[in-house]
Short mmCIF file of C-alpha atoms and ligand atoms in Angstrom, two decimals:
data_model
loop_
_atom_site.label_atom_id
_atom_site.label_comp_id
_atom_site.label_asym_id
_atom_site.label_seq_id
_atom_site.Cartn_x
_atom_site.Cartn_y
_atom_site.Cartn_z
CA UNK U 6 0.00 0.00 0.00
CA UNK U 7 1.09 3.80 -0.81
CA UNK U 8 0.04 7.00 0.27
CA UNK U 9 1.09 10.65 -0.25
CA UNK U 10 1.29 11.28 3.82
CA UNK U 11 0.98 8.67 6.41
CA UNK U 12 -0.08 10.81 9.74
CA UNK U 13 0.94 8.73 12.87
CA UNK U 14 -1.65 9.50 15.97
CA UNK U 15 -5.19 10.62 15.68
CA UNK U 16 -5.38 13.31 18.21
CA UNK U 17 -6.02 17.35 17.40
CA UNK U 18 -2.82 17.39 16.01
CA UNK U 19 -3.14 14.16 13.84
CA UNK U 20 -6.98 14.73 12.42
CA UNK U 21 -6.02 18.55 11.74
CA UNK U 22 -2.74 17.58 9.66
CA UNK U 23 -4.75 14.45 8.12
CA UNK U 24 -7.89 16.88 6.74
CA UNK U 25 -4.93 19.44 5.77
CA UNK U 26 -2.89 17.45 3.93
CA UNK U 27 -6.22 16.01 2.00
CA UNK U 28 -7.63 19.05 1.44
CA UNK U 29 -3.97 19.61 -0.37
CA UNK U 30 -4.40 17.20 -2.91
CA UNK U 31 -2.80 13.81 -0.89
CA UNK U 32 -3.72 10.50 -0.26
CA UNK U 33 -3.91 10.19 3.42
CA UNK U 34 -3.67 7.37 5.62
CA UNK U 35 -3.94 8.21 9.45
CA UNK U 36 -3.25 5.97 11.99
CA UNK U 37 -3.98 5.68 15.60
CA UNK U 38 -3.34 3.18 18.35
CA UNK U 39 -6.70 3.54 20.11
CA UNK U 40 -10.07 2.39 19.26
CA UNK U 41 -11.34 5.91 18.38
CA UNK U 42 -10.08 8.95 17.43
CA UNK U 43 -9.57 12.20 18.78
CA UNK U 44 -5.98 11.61 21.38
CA UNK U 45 -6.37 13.06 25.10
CA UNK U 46 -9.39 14.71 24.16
CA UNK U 47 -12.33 12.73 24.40
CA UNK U 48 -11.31 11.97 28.56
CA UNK U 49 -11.22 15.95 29.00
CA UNK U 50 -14.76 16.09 29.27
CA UNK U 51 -14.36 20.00 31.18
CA UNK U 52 -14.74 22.81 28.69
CA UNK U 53 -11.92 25.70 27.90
CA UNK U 54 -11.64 23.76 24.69
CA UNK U 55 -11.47 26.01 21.15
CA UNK U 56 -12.09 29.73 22.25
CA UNK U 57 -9.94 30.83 19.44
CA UNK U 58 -11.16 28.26 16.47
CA UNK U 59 -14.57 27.76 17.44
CA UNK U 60 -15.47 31.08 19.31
CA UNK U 61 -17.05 28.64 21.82
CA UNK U 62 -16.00 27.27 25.38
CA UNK U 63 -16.04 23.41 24.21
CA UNK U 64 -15.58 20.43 26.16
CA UNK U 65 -12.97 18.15 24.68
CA UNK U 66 -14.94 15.54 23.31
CA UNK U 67 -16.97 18.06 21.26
CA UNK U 68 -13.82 19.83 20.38
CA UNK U 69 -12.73 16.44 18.35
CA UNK U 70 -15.85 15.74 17.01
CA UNK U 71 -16.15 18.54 15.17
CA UNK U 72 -12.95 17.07 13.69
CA UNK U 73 -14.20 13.36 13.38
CA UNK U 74 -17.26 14.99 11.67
CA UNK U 75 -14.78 16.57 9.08
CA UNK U 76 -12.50 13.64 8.79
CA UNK U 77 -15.94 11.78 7.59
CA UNK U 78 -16.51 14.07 4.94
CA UNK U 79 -13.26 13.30 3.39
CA UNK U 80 -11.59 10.02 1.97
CA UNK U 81 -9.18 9.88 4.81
CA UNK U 82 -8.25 6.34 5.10
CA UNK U 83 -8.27 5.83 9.12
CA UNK U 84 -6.88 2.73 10.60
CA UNK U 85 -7.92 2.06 14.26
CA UNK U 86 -6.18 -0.06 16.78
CA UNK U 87 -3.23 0.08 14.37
CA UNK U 88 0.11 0.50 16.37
CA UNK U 89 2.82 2.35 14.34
CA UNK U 90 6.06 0.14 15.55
CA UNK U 91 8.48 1.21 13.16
CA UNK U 92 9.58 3.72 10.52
CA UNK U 93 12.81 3.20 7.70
CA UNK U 94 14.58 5.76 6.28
CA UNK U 95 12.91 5.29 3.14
CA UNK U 96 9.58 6.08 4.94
CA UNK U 97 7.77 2.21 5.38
CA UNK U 98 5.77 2.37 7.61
CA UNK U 99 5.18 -0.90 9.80
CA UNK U 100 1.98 -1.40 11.43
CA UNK U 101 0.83 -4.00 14.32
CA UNK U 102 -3.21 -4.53 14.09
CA UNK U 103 -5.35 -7.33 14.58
CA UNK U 104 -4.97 -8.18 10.86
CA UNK U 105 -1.11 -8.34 12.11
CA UNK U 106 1.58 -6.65 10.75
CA UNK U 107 1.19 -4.53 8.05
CA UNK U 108 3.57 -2.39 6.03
CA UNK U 109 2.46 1.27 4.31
CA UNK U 110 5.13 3.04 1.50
CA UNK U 111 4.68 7.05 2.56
CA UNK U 112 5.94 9.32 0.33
CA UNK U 113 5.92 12.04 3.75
CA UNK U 114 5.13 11.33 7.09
CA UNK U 115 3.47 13.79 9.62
CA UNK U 116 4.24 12.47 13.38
CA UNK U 117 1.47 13.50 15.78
CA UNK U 118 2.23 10.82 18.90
CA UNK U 119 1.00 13.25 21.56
CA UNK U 120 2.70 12.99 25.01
CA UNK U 121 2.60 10.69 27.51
CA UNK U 122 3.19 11.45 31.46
CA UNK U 123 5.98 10.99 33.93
CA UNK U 124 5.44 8.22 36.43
CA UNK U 125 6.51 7.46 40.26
CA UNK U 126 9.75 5.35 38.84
CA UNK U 127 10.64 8.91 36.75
CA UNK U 128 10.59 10.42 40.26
CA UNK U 129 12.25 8.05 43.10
CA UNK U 130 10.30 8.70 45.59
CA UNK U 131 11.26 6.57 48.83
CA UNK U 132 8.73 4.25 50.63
CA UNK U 133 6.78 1.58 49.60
CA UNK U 134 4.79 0.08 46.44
CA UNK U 135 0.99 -0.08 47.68
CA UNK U 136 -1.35 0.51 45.42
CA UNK U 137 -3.38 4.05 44.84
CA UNK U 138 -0.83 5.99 43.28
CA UNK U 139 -1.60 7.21 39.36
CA UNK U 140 -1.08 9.71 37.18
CA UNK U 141 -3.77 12.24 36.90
CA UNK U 142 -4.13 11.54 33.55
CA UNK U 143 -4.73 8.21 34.26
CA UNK U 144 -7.23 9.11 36.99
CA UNK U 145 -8.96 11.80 34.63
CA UNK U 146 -9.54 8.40 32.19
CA UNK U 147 -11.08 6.54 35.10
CA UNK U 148 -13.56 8.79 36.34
CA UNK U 149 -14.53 10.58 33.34
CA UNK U 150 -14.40 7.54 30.91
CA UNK U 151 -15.28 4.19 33.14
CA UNK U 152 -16.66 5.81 35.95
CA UNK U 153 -14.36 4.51 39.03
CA UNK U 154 -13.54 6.75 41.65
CA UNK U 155 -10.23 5.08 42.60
CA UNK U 156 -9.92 6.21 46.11
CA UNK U 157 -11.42 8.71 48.96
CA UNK U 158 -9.10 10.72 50.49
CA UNK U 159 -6.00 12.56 47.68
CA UNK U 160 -2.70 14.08 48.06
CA UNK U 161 -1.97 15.61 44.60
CA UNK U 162 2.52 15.88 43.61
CA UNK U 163 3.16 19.09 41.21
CA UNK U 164 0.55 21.88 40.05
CA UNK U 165 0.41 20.96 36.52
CA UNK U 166 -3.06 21.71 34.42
CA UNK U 167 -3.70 18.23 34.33
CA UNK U 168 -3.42 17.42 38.50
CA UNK U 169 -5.26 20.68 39.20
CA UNK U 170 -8.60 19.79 36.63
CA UNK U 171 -8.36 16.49 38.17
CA UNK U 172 -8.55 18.42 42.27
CA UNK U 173 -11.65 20.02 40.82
CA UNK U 174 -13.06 17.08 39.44
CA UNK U 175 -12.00 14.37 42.38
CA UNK U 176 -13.94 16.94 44.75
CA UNK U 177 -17.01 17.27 42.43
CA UNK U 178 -17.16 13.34 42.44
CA UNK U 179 -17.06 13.07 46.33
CA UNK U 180 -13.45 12.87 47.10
CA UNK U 181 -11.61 15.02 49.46
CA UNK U 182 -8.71 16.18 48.04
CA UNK U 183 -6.10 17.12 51.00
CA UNK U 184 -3.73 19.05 49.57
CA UNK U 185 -1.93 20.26 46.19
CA UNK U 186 2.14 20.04 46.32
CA UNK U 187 4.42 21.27 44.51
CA UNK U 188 8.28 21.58 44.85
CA UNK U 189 8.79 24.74 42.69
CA UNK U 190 8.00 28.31 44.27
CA UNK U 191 5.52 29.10 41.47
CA UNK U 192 2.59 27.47 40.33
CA UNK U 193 3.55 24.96 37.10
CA UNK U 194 -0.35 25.49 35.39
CA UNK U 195 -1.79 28.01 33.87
CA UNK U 196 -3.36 30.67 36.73
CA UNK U 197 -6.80 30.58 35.42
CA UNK U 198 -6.72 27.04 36.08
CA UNK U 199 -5.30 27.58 40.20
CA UNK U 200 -8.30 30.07 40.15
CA UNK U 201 -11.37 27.94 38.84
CA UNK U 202 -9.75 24.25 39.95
CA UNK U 203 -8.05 25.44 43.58
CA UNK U 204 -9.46 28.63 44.75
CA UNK U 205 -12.94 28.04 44.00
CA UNK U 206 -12.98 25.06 46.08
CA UNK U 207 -10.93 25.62 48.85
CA UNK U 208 -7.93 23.79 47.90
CA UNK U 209 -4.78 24.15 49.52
CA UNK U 210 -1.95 24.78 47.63
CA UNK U 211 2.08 24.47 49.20
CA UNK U 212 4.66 25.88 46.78
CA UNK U 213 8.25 24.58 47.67
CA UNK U 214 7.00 21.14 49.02
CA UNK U 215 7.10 17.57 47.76
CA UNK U 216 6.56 14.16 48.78
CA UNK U 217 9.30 12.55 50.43
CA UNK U 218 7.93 8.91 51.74
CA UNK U 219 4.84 6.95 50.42
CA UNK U 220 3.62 4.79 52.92
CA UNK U 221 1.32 1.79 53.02
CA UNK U 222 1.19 -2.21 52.70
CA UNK U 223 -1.41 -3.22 49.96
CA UNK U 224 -2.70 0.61 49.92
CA UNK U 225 -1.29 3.90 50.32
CA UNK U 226 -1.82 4.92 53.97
CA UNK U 227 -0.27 8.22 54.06
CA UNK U 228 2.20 10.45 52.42
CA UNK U 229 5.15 12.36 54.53
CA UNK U 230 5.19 15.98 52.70
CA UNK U 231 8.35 18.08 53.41
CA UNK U 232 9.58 21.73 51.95
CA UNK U 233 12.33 22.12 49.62
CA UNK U 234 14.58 24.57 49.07
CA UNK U 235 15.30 25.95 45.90
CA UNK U 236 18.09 22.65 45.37
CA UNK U 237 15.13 20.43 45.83
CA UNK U 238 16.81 19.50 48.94
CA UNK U 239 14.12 18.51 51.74
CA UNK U 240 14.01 19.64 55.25
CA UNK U 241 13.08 16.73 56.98
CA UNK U 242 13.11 18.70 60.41
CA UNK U 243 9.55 20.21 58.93
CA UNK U 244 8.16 17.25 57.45
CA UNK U 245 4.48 16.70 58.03
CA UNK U 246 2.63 13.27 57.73
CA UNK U 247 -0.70 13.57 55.65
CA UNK U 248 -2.84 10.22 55.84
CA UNK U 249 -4.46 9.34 52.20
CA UNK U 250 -5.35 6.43 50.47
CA UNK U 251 -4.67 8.50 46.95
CA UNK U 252 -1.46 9.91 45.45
CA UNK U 253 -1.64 11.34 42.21
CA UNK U 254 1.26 12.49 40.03
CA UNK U 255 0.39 15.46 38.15
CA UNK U 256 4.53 16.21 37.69
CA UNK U 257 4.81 16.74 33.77
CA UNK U 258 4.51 15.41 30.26
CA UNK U 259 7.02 13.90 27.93
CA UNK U 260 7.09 14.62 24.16
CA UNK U 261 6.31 10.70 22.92
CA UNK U 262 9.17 10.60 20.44
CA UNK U 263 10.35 6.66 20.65
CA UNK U 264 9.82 6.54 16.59
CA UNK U 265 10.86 9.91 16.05
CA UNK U 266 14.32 8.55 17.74
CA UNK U 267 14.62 5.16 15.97
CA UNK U 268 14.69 6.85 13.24
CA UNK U 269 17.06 9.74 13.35
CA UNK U 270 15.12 12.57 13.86
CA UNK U 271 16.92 15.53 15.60
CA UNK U 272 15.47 16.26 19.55
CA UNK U 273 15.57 19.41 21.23
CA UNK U 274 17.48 18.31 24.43
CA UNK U 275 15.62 20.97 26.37
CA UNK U 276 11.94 19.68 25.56
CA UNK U 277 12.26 16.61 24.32
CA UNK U 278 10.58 16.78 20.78
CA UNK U 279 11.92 17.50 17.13
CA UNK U 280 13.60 20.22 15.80
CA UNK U 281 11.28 21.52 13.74
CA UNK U 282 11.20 24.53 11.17
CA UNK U 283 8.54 26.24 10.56
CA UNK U 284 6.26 24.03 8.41
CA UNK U 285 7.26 21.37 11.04
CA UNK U 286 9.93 19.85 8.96
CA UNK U 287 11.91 17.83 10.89
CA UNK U 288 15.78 16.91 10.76
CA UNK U 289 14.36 13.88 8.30
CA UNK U 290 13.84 13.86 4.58
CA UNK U 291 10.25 13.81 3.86
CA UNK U 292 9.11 13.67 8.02
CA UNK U 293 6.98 16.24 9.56
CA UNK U 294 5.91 16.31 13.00
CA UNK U 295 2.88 18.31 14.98
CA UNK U 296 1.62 18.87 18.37
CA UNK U 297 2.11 17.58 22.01
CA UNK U 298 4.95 15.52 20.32
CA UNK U 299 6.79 18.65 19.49
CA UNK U 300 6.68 20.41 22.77
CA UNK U 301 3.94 20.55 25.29
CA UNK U 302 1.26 23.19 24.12
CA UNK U 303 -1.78 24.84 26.71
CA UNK U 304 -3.92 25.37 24.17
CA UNK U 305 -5.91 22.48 21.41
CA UNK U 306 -6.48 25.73 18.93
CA UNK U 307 -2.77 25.82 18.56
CA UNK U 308 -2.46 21.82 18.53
CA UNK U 309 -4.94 21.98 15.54
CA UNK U 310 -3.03 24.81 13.87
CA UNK U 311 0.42 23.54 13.96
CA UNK U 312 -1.24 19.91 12.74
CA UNK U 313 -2.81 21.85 9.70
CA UNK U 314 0.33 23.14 8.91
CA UNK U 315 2.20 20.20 9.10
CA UNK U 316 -0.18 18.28 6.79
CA UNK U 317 0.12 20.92 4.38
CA UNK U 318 3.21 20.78 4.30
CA UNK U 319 3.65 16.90 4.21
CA UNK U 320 1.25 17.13 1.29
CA UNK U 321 3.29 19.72 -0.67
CA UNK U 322 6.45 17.79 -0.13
CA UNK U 323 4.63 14.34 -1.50
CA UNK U 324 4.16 16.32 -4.51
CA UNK U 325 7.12 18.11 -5.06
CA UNK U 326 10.21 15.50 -3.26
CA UNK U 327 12.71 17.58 -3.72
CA UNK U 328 14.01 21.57 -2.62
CA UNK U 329 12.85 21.04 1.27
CA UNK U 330 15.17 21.59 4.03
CA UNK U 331 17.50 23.39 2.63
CA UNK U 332 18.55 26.35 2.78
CA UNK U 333 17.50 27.17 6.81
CA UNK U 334 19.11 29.62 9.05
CA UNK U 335 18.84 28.33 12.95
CA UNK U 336 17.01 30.00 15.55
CA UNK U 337 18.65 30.57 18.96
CA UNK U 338 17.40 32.27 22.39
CA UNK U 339 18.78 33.36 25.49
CA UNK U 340 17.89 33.13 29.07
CA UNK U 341 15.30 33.35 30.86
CA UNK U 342 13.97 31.93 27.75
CA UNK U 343 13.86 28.33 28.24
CA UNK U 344 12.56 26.73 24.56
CA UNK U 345 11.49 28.53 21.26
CA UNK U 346 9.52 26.26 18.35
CA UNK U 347 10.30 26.43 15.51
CA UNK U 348 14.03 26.16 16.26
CA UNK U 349 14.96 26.77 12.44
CA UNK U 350 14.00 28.66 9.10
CA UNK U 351 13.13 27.59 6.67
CA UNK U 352 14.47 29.48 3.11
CA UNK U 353 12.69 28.42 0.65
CA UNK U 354 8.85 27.86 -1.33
CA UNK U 355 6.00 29.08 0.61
CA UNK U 356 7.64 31.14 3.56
CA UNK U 357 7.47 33.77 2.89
CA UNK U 358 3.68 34.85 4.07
CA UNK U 359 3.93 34.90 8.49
CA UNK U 360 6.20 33.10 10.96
CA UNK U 361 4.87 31.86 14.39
CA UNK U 362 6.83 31.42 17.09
CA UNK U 363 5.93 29.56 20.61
CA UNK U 364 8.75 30.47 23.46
CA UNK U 365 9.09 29.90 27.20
CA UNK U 366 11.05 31.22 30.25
CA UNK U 367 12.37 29.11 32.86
CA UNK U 368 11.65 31.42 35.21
CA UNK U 369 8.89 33.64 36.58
CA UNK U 370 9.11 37.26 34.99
CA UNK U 371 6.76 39.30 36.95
CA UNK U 372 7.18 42.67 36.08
CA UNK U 373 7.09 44.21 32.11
CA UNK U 374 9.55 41.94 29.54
CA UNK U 375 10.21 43.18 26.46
CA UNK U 376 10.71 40.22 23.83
CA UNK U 377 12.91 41.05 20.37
CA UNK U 378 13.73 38.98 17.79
CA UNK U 379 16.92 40.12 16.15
CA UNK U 380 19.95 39.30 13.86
CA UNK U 381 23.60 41.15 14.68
CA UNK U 382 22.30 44.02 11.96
CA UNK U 383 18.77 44.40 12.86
CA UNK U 384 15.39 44.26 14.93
CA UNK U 385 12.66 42.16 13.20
CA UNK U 386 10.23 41.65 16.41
CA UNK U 387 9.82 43.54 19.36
CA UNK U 388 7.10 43.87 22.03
CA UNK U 389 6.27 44.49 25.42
CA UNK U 390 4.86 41.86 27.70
CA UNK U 391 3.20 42.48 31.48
CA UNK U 392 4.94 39.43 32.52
CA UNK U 393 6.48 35.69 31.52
CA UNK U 394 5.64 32.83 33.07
CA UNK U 395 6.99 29.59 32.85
CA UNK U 396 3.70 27.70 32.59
CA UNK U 397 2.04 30.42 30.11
CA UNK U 398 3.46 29.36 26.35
CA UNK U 399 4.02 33.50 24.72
CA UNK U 400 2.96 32.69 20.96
CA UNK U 401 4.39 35.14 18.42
CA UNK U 402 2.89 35.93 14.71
CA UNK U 403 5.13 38.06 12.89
CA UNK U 404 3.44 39.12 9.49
CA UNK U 405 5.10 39.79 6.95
CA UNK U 406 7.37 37.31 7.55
CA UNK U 407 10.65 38.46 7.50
CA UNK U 408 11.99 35.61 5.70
CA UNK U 409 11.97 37.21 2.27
CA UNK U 410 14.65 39.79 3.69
CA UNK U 411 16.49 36.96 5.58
CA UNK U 412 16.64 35.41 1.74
CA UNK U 413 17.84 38.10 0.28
CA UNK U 414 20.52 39.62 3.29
CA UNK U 415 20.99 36.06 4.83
CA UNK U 416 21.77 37.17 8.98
CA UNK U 417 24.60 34.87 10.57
CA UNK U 418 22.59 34.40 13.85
CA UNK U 419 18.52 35.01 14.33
CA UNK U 420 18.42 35.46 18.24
CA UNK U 421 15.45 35.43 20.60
CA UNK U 422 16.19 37.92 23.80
CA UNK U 423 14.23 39.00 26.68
CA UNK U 424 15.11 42.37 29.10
CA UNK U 425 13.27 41.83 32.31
CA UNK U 426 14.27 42.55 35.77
CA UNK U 427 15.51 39.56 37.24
C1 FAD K 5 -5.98 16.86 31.27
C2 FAD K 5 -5.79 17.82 30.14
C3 FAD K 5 -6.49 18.99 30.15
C4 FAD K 5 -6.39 19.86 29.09
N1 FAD K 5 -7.15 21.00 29.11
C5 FAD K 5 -7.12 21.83 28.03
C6 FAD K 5 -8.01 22.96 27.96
O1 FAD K 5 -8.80 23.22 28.89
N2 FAD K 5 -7.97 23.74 26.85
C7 FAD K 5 -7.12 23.45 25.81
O2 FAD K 5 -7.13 24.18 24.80
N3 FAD K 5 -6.26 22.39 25.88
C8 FAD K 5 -6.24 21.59 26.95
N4 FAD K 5 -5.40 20.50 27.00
C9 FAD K 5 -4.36 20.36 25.97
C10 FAD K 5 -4.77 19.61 24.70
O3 FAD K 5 -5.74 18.67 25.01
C11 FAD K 5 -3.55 18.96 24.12
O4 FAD K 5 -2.59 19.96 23.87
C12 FAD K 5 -3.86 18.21 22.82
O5 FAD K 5 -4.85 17.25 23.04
C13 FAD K 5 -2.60 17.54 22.25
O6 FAD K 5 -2.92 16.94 21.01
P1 FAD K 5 -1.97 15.94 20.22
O7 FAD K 5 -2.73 15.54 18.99
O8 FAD K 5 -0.63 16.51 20.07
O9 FAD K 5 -1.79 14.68 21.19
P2 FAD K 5 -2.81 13.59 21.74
O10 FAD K 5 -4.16 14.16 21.97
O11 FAD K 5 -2.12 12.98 22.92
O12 FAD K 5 -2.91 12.51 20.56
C14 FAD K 5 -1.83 11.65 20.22
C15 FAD K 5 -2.39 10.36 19.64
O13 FAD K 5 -1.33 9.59 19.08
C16 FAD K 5 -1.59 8.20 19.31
N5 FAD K 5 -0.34 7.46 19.18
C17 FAD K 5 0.81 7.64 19.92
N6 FAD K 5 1.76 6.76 19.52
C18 FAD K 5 1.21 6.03 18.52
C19 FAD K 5 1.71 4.95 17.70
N7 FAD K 5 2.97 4.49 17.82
N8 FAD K 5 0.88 4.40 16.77
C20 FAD K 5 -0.39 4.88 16.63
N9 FAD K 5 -0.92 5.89 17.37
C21 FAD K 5 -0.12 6.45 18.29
C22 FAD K 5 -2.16 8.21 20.72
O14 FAD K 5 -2.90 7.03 20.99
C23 FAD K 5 -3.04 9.47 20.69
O15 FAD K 5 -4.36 9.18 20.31
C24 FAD K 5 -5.49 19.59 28.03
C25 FAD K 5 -4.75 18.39 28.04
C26 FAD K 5 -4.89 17.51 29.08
C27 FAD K 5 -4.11 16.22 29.05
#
């Protein structure tokens, strides 16, 4: 079997680069491990879902059917249950199902794999191995998808999105949940979500704590919670013993990039995912790559946008094979800014419209930053920012792209800064 662009994971990032890369021209086959489409989504059944796309406050599930619905229309080949195991250079894809194993020829590739979260063995925390401690994604699935309430009484480890929805929805269900910890000063989720998940319900949040003993035989019993200082070095002298039955890890998501690895594809050691350009070429001939598996986004509008692009983009190359990649000028950044996506850019056909770029600090800015974009001649972006947060992704559109100068004056270094008083 052959197909213009073989799109690997059907969540937002996946079904937006699959209708893209149709509505291009290609043959599309998109595949996708689970049983239906639509990734993390259809288990985030709160709303805050397409307020930029849809002009509408959407719960997830909604959010993806809109793009199931679209998919429909089209003749997107979808595979279900279909496991992507492998990937060769010259883009065969190999496919476990329950017909077996299955190879597909691709002439591009779009990788949408999502993310996938860190677990208690990623962590070390001492104690003992009872049962009752999940991720919260893993908890979110339970209650909102089989309806199980897997315990009573919660501690919650790190302030991420994803651990506070789930303190908001564990205490709508029944459960008590004790406490929120996290071992940074600052809150790792986005602030609206402390407000509406936390605040709103009463639940107590210590900054510069963590869990350092789990304790229990067959179930968690209790958790010993001690502050940190900013090593991550515990003061045992304060620790505090908080009985639970619950622990969930809510302590940060990993770009899923095991294929991306095997087969060559450049990672940004920082974040985890490809280096990308901006049409979400990666480091690979003829591979593209989209969404949580590129760095960790807080919003699904900009999941679905960077998938359409990357399917258009797949598509284009199907047609053309040949001119991509080259020539690109790399992007760099200095602190506090942690990560910027795309890290290059590209030179060439169809770049010459707007550039988007998605940065973050490292560390809480909390007066006025000014952000600038600049080679060692000139200024191509600057603006003025009430603050930077670490857990708040600052999304840049610069239009007209300035890539048509950078073609014709080619800079040595493109450099992201940021003035802020530390
Ligand atoms: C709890 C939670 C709350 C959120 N709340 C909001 C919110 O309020 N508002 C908002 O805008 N955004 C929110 N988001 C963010 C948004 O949901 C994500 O950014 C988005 O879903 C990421 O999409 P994705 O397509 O990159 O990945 P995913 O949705 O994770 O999809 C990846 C897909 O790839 C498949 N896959 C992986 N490997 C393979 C393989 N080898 N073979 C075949 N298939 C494979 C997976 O099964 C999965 O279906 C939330 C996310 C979470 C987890």
């Amino acid at each position: 079997m052959r197909y213009d662009v073989v799109v690997i994971g059907a969540g937002p990032a996946g079904m937006a680069a699959a209708i893209a890369a149709y509505d291009e021209g290609a043959t599309v086959l998109l595949l996708e491990r689970n049983s239906e489409l639509g990734g993390i989504l259809p288990q985030c059944i709160h709303a805050g879902f397409g307020a930029r796309r849809f002009k509408k406050d959407l719960p997830g599930p909604l959010y993806a059917y809109y793009f199931v619905q679209e998919i429909e229309k089209r003749s997107i080949d979808v595979w279900l249950e279909s496991f992507v195991m492998d990937i060769s250079p010259s883009r065969r894809v190999t496919v476990l199902s329950t017909r077996g194993y299955e190879e597909v020829e691709a002439r591009s590739i779009v990788l949408a794999m999502g993310c996938r979260e860190r677990t208690r063995s990623q962590l070390n925390i001492p104690g003992t191995h009872p049962a009752g401690v999940y991720t919260a994604g893993t908890v979110q699935r339970m209650i909102n998808r089989e309806g199980w309430m897997p315990g009573k009484r919660f501690v919650i480890l790190g302030s991420g999105d994803i651990g506070m929805i789930m303190a908001r929805r564990i205490t709508l269900e029944g459960g008590e949940v004790v406490r929120v910890v996290e071992a940074l000063p600052y809150l790792t989720g986005l602030r609206r979500n402390y407000v509406q998940c936390l605040q709103d319900f009463g639940i107590p949040l210590f900054l510069s704590h963590t869990v350092t003993r789990i304790d229990g035989y067959e179930r968690v019993e209790g958790v010993e919670i001690s502050p940190v200082d900013e090593n991550f070095c515990a003061d045992k002298s304060k620790s505090e013993w908080v009985a639970c039955d619950t622990l969930l890890l809510s302590v940060g998501l990993i770009p899923e990039n095991e294929l991306s690895r095997r087969i060559g594809v450049v990672l940004d050691p920082v974040i985890g995912g490809p280096v990308v350009d901006q049409h979400g070429q990666t480091s690979v001939y003829g591979v593209f790559a989209a969404g949580n598996v590129v760095h960790i986004y807080d919003l699904v509008d900009d999941v679905s946008q960077d998938g359409e692009n990357a399917g258009r983009s797949a598509a284009r190359f199907a047609r053309s094979l040949a001119g991509w990649q080259e020539p690109s000028l790399s992007v760099h950044w200095r602190a506090p800014i942690r990560s910027v996506v795309p890290q290059r850019v590209f030179l060439g056909e169809g770049s010459e419209k707007s550039l988007s770029f998605f940065l973050r600090v490292s560390t809480p800015c909390e007066s006025s930053v000014t952000l600038r974009l600049k080679s060692e001649k000139r200024v191509f972006y600057e603006k003025r920012f009430p603050y930077a947060r670490p857990a708040e992704m600052i999304h840049v559109h610069i239009e007209p792209s300035p890539v048509s100068h950078w073609l014709q004056y080619p800079p040595k270094s493109l450099v992201w800064e940021m003035d802020y008083d530390a």
